[in-house]
Coordinates of C-alpha atoms in Angstrom, one line a residue:
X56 CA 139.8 155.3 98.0
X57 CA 142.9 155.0 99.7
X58 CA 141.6 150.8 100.7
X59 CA 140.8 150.3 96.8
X60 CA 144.0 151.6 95.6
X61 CA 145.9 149.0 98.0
X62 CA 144.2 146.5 97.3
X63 CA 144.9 146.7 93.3
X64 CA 148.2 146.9 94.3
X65 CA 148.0 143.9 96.4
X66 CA 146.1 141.7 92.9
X67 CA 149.0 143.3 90.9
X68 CA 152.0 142.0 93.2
X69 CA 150.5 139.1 93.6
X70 CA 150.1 138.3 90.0
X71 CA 153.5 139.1 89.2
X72 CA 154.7 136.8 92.2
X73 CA 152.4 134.3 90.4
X74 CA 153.7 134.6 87.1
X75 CA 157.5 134.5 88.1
X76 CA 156.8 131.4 90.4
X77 CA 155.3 129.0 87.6
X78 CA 156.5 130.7 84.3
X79 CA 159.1 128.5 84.1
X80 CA 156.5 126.0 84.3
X81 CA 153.4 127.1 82.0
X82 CA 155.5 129.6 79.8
X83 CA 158.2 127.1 78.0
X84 CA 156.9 124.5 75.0
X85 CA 156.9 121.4 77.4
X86 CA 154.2 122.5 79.3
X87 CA 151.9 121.8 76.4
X88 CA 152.8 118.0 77.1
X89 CA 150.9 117.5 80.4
X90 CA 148.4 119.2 82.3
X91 CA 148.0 119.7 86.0
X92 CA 145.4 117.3 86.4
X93 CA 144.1 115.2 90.0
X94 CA 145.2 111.6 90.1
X95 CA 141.1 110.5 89.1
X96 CA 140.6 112.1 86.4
X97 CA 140.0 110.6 83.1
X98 CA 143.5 110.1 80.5
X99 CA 143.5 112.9 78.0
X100 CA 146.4 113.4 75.3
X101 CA 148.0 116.5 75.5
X102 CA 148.0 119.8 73.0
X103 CA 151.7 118.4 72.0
X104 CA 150.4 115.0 71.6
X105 CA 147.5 116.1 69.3
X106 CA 149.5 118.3 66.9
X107 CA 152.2 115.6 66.5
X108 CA 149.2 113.2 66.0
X109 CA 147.7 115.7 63.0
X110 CA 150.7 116.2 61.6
X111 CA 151.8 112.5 61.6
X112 CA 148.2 111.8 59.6
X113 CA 148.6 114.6 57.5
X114 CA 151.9 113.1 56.5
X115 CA 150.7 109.6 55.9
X116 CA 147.8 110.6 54.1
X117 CA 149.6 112.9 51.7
X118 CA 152.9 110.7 50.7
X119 CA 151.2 106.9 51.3
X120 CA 147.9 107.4 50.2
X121 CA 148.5 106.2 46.7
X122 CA 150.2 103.0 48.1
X123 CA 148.6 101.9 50.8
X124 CA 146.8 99.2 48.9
X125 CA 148.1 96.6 46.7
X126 CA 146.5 95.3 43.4
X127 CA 143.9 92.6 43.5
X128 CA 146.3 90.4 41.2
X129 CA 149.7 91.2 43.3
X130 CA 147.6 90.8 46.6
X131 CA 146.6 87.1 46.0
X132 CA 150.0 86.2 44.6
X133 CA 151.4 87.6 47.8
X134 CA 149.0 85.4 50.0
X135 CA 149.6 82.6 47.8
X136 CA 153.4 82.7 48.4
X137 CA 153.7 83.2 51.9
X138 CA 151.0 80.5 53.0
X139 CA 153.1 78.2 50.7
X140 CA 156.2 79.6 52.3
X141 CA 154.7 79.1 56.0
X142 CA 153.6 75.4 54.9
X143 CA 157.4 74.4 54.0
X144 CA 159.0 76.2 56.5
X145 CA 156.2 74.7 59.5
X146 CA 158.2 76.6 62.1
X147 CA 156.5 77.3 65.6
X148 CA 156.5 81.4 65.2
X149 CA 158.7 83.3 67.7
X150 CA 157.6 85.8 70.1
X151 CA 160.4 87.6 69.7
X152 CA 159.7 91.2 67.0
X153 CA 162.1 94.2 66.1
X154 CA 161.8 96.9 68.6
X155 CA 160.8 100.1 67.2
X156 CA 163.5 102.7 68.1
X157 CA 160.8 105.3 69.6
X158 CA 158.1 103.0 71.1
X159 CA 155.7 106.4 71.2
X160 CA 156.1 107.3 68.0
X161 CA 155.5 103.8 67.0
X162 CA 152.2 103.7 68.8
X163 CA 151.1 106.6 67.4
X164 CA 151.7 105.6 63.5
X165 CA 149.4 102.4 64.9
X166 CA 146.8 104.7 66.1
X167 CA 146.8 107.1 62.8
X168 CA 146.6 103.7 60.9
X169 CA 143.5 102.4 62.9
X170 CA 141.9 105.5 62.2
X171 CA 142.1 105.7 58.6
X172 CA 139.4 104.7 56.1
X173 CA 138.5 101.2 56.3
X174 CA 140.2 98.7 53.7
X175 CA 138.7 98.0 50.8
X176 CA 136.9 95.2 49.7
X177 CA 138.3 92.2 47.8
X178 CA 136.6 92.9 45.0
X179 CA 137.0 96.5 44.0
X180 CA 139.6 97.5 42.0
X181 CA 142.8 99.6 44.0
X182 CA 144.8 102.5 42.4
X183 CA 147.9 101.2 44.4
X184 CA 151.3 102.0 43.2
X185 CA 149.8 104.6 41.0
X186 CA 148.9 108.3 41.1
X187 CA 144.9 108.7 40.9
X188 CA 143.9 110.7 38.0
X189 CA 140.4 112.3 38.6
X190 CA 139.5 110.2 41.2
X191 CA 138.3 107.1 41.7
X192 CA 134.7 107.5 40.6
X193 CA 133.3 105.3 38.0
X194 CA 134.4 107.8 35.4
X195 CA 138.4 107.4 36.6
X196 CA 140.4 105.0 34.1
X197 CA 141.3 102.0 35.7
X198 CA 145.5 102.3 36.5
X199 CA 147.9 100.2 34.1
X200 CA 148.8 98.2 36.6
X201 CA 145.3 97.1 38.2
X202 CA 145.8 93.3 36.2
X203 CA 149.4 92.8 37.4
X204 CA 152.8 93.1 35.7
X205 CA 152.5 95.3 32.1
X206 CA 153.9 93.1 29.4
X207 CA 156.6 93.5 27.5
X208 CA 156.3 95.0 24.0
X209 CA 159.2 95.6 21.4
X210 CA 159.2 98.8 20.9
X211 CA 162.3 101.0 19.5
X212 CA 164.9 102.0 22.0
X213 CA 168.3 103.5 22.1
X214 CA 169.9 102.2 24.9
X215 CA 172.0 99.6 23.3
X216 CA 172.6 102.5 20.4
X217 CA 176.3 103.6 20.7
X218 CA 177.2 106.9 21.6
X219 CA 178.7 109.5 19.4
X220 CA 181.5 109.9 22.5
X221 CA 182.8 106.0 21.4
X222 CA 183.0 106.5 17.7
X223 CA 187.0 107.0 16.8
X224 CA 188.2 110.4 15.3
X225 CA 189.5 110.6 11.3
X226 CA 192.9 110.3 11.3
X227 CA 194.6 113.1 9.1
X228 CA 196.3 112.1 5.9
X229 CA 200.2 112.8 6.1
X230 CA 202.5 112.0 3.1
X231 CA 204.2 109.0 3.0
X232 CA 208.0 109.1 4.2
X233 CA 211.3 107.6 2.3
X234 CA 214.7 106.9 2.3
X235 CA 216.9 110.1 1.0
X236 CA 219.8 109.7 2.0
X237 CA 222.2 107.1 3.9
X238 CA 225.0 108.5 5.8
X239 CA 228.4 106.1 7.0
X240 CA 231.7 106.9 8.5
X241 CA 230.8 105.8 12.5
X242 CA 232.5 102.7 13.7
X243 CA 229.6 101.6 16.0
X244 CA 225.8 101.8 16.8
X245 CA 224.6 105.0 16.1
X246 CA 223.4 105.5 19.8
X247 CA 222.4 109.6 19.8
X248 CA 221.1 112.3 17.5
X249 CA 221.3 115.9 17.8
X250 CA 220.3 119.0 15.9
X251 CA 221.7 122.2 16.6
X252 CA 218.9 125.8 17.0
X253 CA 220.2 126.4 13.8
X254 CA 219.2 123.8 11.9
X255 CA 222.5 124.1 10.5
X256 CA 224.1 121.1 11.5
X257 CA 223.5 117.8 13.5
X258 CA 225.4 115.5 15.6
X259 CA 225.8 111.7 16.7
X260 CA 227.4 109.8 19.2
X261 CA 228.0 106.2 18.4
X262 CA 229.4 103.2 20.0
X263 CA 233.1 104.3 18.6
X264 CA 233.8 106.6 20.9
X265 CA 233.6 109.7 19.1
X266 CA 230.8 112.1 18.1
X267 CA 230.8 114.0 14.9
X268 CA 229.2 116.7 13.1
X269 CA 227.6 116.6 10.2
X270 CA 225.9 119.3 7.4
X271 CA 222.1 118.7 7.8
X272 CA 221.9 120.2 3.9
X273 CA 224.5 117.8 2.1
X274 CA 225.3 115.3 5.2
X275 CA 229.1 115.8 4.6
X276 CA 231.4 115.2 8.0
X277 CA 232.3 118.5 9.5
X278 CA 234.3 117.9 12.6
X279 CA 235.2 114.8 15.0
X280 CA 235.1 115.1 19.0
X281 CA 237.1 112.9 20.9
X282 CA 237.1 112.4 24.6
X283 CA 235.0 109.8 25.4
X284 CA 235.9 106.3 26.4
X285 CA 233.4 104.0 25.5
X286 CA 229.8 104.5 23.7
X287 CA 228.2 107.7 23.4
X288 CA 224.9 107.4 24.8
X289 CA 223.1 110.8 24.9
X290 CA 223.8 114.2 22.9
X291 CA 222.2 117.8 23.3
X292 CA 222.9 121.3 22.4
X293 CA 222.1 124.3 24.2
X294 CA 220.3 126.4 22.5
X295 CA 221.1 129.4 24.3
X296 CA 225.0 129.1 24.4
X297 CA 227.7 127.7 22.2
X298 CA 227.6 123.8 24.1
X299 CA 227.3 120.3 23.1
X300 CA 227.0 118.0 26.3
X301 CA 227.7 114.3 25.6
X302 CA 227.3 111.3 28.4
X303 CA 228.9 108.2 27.7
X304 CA 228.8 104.6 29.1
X305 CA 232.5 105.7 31.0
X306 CA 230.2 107.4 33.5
X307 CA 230.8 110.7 32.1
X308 CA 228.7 113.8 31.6
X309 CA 231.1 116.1 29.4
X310 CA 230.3 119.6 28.2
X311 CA 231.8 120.9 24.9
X312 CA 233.0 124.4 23.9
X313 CA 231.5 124.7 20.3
X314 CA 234.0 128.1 20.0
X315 CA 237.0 125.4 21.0
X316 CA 236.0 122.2 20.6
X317 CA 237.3 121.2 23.8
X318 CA 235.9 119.9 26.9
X319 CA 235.6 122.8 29.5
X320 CA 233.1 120.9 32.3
X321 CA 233.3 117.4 33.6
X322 CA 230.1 116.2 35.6
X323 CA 230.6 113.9 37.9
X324 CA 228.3 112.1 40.3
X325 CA 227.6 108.9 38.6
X326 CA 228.2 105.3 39.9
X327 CA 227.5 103.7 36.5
X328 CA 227.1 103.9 32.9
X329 CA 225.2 107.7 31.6
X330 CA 222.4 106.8 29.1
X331 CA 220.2 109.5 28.9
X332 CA 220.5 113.3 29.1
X333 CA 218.2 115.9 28.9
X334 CA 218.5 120.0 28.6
X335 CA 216.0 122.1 30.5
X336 CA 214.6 124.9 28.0
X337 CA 214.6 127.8 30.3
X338 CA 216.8 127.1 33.3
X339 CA 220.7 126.3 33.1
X340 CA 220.0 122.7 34.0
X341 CA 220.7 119.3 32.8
X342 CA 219.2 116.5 33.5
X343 CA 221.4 113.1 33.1
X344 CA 220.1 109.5 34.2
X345 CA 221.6 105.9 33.7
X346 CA 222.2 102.6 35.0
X347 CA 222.6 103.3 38.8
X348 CA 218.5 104.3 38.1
X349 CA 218.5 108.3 39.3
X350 CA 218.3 111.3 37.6
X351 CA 220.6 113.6 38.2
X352 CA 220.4 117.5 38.1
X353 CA 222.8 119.6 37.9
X354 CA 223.5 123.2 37.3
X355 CA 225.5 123.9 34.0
X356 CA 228.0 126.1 35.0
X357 CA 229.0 125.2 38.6
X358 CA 228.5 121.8 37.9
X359 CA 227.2 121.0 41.2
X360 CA 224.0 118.4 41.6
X361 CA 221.0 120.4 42.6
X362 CA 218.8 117.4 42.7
X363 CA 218.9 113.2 43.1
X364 CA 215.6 112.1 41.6
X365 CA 215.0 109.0 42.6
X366 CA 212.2 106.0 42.7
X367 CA 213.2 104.0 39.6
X368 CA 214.0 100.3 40.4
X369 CA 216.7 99.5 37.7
X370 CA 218.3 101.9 34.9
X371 CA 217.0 104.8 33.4
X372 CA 216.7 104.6 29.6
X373 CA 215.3 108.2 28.8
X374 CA 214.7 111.7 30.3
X375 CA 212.8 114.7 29.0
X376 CA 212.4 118.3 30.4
X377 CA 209.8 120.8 30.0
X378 CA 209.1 124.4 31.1
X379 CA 205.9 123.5 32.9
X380 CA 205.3 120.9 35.5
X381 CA 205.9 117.9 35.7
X382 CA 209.3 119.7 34.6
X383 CA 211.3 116.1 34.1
X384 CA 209.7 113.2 33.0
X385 CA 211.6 110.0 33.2
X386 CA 211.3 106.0 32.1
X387 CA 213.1 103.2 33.3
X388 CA 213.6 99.7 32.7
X389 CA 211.4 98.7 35.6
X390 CA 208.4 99.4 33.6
X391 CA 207.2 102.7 35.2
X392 CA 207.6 106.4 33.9
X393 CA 208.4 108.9 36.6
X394 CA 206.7 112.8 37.1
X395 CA 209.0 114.7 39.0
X396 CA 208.9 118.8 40.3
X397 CA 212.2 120.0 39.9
X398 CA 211.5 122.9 42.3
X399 CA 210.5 120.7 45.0
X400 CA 212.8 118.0 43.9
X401 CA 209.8 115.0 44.6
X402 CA 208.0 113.0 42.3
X403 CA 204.5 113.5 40.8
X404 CA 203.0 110.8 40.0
X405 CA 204.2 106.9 38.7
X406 CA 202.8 105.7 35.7
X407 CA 202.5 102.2 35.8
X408 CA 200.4 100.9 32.9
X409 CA 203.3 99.4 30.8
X410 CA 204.0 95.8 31.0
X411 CA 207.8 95.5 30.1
X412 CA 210.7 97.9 30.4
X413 CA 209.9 101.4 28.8
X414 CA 213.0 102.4 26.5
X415 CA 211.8 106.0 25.1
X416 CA 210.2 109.0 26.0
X417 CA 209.3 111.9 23.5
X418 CA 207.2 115.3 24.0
X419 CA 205.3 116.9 21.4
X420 CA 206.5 120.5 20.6
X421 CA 203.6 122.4 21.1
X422 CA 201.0 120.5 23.3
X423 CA 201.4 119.6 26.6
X424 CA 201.0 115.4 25.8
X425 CA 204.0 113.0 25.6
X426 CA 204.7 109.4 24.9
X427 CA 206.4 106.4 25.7
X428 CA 207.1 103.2 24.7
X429 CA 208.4 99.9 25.6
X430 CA 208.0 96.2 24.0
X431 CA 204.9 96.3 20.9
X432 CA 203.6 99.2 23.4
X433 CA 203.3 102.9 22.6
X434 CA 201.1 104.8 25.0
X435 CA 200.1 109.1 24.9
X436 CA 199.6 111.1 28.3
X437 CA 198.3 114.3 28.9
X438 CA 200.1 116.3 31.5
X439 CA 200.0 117.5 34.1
X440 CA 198.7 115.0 35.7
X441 CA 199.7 112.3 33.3
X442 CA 196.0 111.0 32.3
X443 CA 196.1 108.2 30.3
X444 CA 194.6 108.9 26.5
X445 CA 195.2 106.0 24.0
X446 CA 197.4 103.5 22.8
X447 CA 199.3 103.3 19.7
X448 CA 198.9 99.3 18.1
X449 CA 200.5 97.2 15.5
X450 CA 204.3 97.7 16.1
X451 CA 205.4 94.2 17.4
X452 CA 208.7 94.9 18.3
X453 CA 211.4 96.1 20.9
X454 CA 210.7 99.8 20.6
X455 CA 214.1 102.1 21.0
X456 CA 213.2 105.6 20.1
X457 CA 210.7 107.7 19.5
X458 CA 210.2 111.4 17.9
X459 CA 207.0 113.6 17.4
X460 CA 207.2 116.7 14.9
X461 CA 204.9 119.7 15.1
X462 CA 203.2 118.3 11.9
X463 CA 201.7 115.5 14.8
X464 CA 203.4 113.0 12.8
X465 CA 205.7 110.2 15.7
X466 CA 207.9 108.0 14.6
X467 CA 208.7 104.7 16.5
X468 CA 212.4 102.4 15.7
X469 CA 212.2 99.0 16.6
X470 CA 215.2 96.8 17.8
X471 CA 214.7 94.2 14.5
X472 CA 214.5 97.5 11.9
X473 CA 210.9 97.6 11.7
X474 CA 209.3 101.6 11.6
X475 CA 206.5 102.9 11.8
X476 CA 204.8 106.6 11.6
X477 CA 201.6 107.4 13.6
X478 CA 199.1 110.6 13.9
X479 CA 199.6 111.7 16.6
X480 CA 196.0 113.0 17.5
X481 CA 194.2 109.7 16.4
X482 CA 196.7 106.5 17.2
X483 CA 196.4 105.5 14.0
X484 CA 199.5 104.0 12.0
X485 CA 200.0 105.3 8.5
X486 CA 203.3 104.0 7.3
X487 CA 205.1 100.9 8.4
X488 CA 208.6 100.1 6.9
X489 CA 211.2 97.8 7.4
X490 CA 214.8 99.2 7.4
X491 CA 217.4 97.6 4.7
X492 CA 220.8 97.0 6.6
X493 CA 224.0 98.6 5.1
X494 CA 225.5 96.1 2.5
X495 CA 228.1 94.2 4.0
X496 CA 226.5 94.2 7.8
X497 CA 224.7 91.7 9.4
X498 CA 220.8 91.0 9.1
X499 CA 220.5 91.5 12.9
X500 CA 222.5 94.6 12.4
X501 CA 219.1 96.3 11.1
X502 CA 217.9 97.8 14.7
X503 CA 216.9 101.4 15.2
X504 CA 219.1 103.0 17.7
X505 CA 217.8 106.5 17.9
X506 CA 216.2 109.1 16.2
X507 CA 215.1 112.6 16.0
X508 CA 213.6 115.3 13.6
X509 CA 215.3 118.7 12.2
X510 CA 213.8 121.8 13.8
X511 CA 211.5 122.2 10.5
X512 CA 209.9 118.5 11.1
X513 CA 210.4 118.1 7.6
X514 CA 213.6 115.5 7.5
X515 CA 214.1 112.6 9.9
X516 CA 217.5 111.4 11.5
X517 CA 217.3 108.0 12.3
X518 CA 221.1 106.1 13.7
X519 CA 221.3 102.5 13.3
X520 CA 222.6 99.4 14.2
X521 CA 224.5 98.9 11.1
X522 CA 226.5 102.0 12.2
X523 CA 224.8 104.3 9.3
X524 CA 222.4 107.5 9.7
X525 CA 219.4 107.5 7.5
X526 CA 218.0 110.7 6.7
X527 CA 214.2 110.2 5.8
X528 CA 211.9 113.0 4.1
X529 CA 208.1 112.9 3.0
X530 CA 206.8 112.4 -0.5
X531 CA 206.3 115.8 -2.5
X532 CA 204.6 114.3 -5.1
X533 CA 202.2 112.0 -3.1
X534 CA 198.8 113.3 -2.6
X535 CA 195.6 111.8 -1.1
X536 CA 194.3 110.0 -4.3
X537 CA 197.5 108.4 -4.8
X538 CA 198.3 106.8 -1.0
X539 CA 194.8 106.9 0.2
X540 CA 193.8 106.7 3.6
X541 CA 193.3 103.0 5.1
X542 CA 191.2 103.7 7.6
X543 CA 189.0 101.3 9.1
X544 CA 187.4 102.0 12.3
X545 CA 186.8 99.5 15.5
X546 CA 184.0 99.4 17.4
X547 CA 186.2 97.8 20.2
X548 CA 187.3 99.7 23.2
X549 CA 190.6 100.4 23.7
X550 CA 192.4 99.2 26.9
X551 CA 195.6 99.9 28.8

């Protein structure tokens, strides 16, 4: 009993001295490739080799069955064309083929290939390039394809049909504009326009040095501000305290007690003439720009400059602020119009799709879009980002100034007098005018200066070259039957 019992023992050790010696061996995957066969004995594939075999014929058979033969018709054109190809070329043939990157996988396809069903004869019909339906018995329907290339047939299609995503919107009808009222007493081009929160009262700067205030309701002369040594250039009134800033060709930035009437802050910083200033509407900033091509920030009450924007090339003509980035949007005489993010002090983004100098900017009131002009060019942006979204066409001249009420009705000045007012949601121009010149004043004195509409959007400032304001209203008594709407739609798409 005692013998018996050792020697199971013995079988047991020595089977777990066996399987530790050659498990690494027999138990992994690789020792499916080969077996442990004598030098003589006849080549077999392995288990490994035969799996990847069945699953490599299961594979060809499943996704290249359907196209493993070509048409009858498409089979003799392609022997026609290369034994014609082979008798121009008559090149000796090279022994020289394309490696295959795995050579064993390679020989294997060649094997599952050889061991495939036989081709079929010349003169039955294939289902190549076609999925077989039923079959291929004498009751399957021969494929569509079986007689070579399926003809054409005119049949109706829509892919030339234009889609509803081209077609342009309706414009919406606005009343025509005119002439109420012409105002004189400046000595010079009108240059700026400003209404106070009120709606009170406006003011202008002009090339005489002086700004003055004037009753919006009658348009009487209220009070003249002097200070200023050469042309007013840019006006704007805070509408959270009692001050007018002005800047002025002299390279001054002046801010004006409204309680006084007198200058209590100079801002200085400049190298050149100030065109352009802009008040931010929730911060106490003030954004100036001008010929030395910056924009300037500074704070209102300390006066110092918080920020140098630069970028621009040559002067900057206009400046806007919003509450929302890009906070100040600039355009300059170089032809681009600048985003900048007056926390961060950097620009944006560059919009560079204008050809010639852009001379105006202008914001609508209560969506996030703006505009800008230059010469017969008028072009909208959304923001933030300052996508592209049309053009405006048909005012062929020097544009100077632009203004957007909350009605979506922009007006555009041009240099020779011409106006024009535009939908804002479509492009499309509704009104074009050309301005009469004060008597006694040049023809070439008819240029729009600058512009801007009261805080109702129902009156429009407009200062001129002929040193006069124009105050413009719309039509009460025009209605849709009596200035109908000439709208005629483009198919052409609209460009840059």
């Amino acid at each position: 009993m005692a013998d018996m019992q050792t020697a199971s023992q013995a079988v047991h050790v020595s089977a777990k001295r066996t399987r530790e010696i050659f498990a690494a061996d027999f138990g992994a995957p690789s020792a499916l490739d080969k077996f442990a066969q004598p030098a003589i004995a006849p080549s077999k594939p392995s288990p490994s080799e035969q799996a990847q075999k069945a699953s490599l014929s299961c594979r060809i058979r499943q996704e290249y069955a359907d196209v493993k033969e070509l048409p009858a018709v498409l089979a003799a054109k392609q022997a026609n064309a290369s034994a014609s190809a082979a008798a121009r070329r008559k090149k000796p043939k090279t022994t020289t083929e394309d490696q295959a990157s795995d050579q064993k996988m390679a020989k294997m396809i060649q094997g599952v290939a050889a061991s495939q069903s036989p081709r079929l004869a010349p003169s039955q019909a294939s289902n190549a390039l076609t999925l077989r339906v039923n079959g291929s018995g004498p009751g399957a329907r021969p494929p569509p394809n079986a007689d070579g290339p399926t003809p054409q047939r005119n049949l109706p299609s829509s892919s030339l049909v234009r889609r509803d995503t081209v077609r342009q919107q309706k414009p919406q009808w606005h009343a025509p504009w005119k002439l109420m009222r012409v105002i004189s007493g400046h000595l010079g081009w009108v240059r700026a326009l400003a209404v106070e929160p009120g709606n009170q009262w406006f003011a202008s700067g002009a090339g005489d040095r002086t700004i003055k205030i004037w009753d919006m309701a009658s348009g009487t002369l209220k009070l003249t501000l002097t200070g200023h040594i050469s042309t007013v250039r840019g006006l704007a009134v805070s509408p959270r305290h009692p001050y007018l800033f002005s800047c002025a060709e002299d390279k001054k930035v002046k801010c004006w007690d409204l309680e006084t009437n007198k200058v209590i802050r100079d801002y200085h910083g400049h190298l050149s003439g100030v065109y352009t200033l802009a008040l931010h509407p929730t911060l106490d900033v003030l954004c100036t720009g001008g010929r030395d091509g910056v924009v300037r920030v500074w704070d209102m009450r300390t006066r110092s400059n918080i920020h140098v924007l630069s970028g621009h090339k040559q002067t900057v003509s206009s400046v806007v602020c919003q509450e929302a980035d890009p906070q100040v949007i600039s355009s300059s005489l170089d032809s681009t119009v600048r985003m900048y993010d007056l926390a961060a002090g950097k620009t944006m983004g560059v919009l560079t799709h204008h050809k010639k100098g852009v001379r105006a900017l202008a914001t609508h009131p209560s969506e996030f879009t703006f505009a800008s002009a230059s010469s017969a060019q008028i072009k909208q942006w959304k923001c933030p980002e300052g996508a592209f979204m049309q053009n405006f066409d048909g005012h062929n001249a020097i544009i100077n100034t632009l203004a957007v009420n909350q009605e979506n009705v922009m007006f555009s000045g041009g240099d020779n007098g011409s106006i024009a007012f535009w939908d804002w949601k479509t492009g499309y121009k509704f009104q074009h005018e050309e301005s009469i010149a004060q008597p006694g004043s040049l023809d070439a004195e008819a240029g729009i200066m600058s512009s801007t509409f009261d805080l109702s959007g129902s009156r429009l400032l407009t200062g001129e070259a002929d040193k006069t304001i124009k105050v413009w209203k719309q039509d009460e008594n025009a209605t849709e039957d009596s200035y109908p709407l000439d709208w005629r739609p483009t198919l052409g798409r609209q460009k840059f």
